[in-house]
Structures are given as structure tokens and as C-alpha cells.
CSV table of N, CA and C in Angstrom, one decimal:
chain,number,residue,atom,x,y,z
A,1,UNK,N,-6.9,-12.1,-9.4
A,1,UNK,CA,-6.9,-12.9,-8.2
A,1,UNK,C,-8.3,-12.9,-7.6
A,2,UNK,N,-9.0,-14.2,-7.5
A,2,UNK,CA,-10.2,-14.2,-6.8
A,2,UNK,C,-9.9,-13.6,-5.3
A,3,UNK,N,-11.1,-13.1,-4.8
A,3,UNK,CA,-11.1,-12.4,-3.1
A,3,UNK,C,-12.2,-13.6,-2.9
A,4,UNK,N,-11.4,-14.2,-1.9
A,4,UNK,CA,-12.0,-15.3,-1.3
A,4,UNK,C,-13.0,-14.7,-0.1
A,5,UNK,N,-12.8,-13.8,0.9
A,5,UNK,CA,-13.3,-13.2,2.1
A,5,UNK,C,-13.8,-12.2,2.1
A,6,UNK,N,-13.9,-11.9,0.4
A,6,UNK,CA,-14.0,-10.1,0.4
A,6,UNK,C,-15.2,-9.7,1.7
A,7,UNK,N,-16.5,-10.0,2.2
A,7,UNK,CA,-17.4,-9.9,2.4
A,7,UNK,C,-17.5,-10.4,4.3
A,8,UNK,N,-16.0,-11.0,4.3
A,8,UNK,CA,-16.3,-11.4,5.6
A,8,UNK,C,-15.7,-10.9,6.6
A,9,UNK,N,-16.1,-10.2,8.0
A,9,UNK,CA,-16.0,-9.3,8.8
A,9,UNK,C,-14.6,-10.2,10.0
A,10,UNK,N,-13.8,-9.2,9.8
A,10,UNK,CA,-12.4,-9.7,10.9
A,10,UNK,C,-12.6,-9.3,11.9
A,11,UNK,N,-12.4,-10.0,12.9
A,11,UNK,CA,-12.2,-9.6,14.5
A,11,UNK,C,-11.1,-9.7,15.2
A,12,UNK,N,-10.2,-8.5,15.6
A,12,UNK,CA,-9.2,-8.6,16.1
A,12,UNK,C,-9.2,-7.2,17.2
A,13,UNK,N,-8.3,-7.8,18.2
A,13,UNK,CA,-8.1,-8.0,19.4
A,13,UNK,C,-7.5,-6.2,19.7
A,14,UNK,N,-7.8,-5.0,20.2
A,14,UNK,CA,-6.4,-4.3,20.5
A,14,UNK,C,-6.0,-4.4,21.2
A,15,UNK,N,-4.3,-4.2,20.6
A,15,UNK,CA,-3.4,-4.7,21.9
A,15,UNK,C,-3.1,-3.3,22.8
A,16,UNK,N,-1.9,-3.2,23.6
A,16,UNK,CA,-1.5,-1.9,24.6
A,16,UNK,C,-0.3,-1.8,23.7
A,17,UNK,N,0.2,-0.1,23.5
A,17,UNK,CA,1.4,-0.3,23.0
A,17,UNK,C,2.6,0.0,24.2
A,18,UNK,N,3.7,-0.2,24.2
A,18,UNK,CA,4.5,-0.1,25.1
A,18,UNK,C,5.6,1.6,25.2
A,19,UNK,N,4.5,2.2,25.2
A,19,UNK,CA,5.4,3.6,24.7
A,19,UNK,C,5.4,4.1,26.4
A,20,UNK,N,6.3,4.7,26.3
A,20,UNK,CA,7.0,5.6,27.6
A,20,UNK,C,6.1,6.8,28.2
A,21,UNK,N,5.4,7.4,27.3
A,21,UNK,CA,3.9,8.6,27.5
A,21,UNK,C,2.9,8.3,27.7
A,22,UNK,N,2.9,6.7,28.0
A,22,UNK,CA,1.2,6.5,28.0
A,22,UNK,C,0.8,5.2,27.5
A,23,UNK,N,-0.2,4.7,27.9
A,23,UNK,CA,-0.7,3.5,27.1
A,23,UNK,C,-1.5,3.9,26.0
A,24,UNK,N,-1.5,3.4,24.7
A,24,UNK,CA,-2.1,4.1,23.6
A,24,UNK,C,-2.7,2.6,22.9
A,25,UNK,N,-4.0,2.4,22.2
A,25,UNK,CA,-4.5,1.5,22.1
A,25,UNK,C,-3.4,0.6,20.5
A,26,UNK,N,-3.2,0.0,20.4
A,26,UNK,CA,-2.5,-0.8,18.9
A,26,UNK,C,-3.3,-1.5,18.0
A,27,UNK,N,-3.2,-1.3,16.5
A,27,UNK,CA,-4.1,-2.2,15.6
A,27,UNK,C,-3.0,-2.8,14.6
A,28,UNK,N,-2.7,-3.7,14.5
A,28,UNK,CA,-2.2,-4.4,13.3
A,28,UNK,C,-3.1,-5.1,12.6
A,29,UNK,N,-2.4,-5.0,11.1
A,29,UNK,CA,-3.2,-6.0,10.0
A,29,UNK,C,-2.2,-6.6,9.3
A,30,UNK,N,-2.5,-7.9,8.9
A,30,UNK,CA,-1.6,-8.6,8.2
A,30,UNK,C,-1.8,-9.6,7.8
A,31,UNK,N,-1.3,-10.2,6.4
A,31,UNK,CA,-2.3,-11.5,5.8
A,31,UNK,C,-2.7,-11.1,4.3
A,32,UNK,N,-2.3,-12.5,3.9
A,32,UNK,CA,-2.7,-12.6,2.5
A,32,UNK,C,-4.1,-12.1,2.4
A,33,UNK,N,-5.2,-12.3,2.9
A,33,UNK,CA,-6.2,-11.6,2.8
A,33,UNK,C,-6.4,-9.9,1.9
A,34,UNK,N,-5.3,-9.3,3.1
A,34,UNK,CA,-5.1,-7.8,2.5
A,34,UNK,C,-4.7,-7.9,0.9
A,35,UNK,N,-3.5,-8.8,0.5
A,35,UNK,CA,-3.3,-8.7,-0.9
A,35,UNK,C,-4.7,-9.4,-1.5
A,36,UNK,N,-5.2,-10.3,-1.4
A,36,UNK,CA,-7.1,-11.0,-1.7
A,36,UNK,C,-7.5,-9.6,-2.4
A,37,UNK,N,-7.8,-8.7,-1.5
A,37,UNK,CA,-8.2,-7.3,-1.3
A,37,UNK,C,-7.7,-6.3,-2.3
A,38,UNK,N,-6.3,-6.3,-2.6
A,38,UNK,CA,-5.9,-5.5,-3.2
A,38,UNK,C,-4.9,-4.6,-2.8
A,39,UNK,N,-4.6,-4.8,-1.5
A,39,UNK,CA,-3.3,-4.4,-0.2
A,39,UNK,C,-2.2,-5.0,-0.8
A,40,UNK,N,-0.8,-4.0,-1.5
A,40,UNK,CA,0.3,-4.7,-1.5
A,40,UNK,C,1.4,-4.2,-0.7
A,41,UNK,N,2.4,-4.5,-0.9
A,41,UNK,CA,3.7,-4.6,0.3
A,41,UNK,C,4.0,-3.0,-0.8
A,42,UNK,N,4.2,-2.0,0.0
A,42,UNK,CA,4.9,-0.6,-0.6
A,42,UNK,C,3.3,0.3,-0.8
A,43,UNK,N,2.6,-0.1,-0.6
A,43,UNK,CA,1.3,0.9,-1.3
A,43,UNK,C,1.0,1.2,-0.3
A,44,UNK,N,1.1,2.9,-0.8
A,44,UNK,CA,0.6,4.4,0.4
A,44,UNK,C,-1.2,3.8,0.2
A,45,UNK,N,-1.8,4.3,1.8
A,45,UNK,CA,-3.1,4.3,2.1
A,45,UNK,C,-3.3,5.3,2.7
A,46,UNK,N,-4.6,5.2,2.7
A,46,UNK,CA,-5.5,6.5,3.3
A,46,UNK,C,-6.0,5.4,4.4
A,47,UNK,N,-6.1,6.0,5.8
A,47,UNK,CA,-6.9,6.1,6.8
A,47,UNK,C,-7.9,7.1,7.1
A,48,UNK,N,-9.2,7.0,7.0
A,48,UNK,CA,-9.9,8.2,7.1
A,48,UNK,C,-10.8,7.4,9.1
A,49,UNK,N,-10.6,8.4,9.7
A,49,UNK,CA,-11.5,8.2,10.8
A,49,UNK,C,-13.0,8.7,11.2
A,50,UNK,N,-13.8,7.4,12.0
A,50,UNK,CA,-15.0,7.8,11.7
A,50,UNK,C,-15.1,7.7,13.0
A,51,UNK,N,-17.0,7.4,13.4
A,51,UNK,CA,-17.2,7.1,14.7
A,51,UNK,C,-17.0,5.9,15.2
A,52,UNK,N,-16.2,5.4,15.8
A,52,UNK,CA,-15.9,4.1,15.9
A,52,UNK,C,-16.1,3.2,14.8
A,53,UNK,N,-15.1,4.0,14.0
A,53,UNK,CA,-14.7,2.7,12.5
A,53,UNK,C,-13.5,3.4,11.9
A,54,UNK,N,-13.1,2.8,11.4
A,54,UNK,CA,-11.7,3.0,10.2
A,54,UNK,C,-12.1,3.1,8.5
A,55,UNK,N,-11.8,3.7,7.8
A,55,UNK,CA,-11.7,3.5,6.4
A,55,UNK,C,-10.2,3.3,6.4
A,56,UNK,N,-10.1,2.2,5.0
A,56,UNK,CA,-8.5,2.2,4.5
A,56,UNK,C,-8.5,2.2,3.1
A,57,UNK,N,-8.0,3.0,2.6
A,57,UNK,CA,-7.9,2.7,0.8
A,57,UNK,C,-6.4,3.0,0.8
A,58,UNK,N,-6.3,2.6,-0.6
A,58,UNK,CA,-4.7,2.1,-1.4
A,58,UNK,C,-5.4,3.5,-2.0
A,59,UNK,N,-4.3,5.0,-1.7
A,59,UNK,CA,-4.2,6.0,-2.8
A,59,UNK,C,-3.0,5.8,-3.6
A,60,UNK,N,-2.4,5.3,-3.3
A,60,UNK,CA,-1.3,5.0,-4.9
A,60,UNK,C,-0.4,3.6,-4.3
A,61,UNK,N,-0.5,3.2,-6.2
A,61,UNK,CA,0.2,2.0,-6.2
A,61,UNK,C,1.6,1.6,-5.8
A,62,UNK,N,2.5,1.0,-5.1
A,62,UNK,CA,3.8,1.0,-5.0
A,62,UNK,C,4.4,0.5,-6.3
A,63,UNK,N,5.1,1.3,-7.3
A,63,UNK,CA,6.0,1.6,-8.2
A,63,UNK,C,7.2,0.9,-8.1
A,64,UNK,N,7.4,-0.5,-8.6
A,64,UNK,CA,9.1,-0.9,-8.0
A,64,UNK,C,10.3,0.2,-9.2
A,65,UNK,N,11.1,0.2,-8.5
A,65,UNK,CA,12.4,0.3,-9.5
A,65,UNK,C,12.1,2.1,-9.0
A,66,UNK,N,11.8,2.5,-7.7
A,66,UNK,CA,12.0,3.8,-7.1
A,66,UNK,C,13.0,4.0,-6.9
């Protein structure tokens, strides 16, 4: 599959979440893009936290027929 955007930087919005202890900041991602990328529907990721940034990698592939 070509990656059409591999290279091009998203800008999105955080929202508030609605929890009962607190306002806590929200990030959703979502979009064919992610699969572009190599993001599929069932695949475990790694979040690593930095200084004001995120890492996300696919550590394993989602396996159908689990």
C-alpha cells in the first residue's frame, strides 16, 4: 500500500475528558491514514512518553482466528 502522508504532520485538537476525578486532557486518532502507515484494527502498540511528544509503534501484529 502506498503511504500517501507518510511525512505530513497532523494537528489535532485535545479535547477534556468527562471523568468524575478530574479533568484529564483526551487524544484520539483515527483514519485510514493510520492503516497508510501501517496501524491496523487489533494491533497492540507501544506508547513511549517524551517531553512533550508521543512515540507509537505496532509491537505485534493482530493475528485473526484468536
Amino acid at each position: 500500500m502506498e503511504i500517501k502522508n507518510q511525512k505530513s504532520p497532523r494537528h489535532l485538537r485535545l479535547c477534556r475528558s468527562g471523568r468524575r476525578s478530574g479533568e484529564a486532557p483526551v487524544l484520539t486518532l483515527e483514519g485510514l491514514w493510520l492503516q497508510e502507515l501501517g496501524f491496523d484494527i487489533g494491533d497492540l502498540v507501544q506508547i513511549t512518553p517524551g517531553k512533550k511528544e508521543l512515540t507509537i509503534k505496532v509491537i505485534e501484529k493482530w493475528k485473526s482466528g484468536r
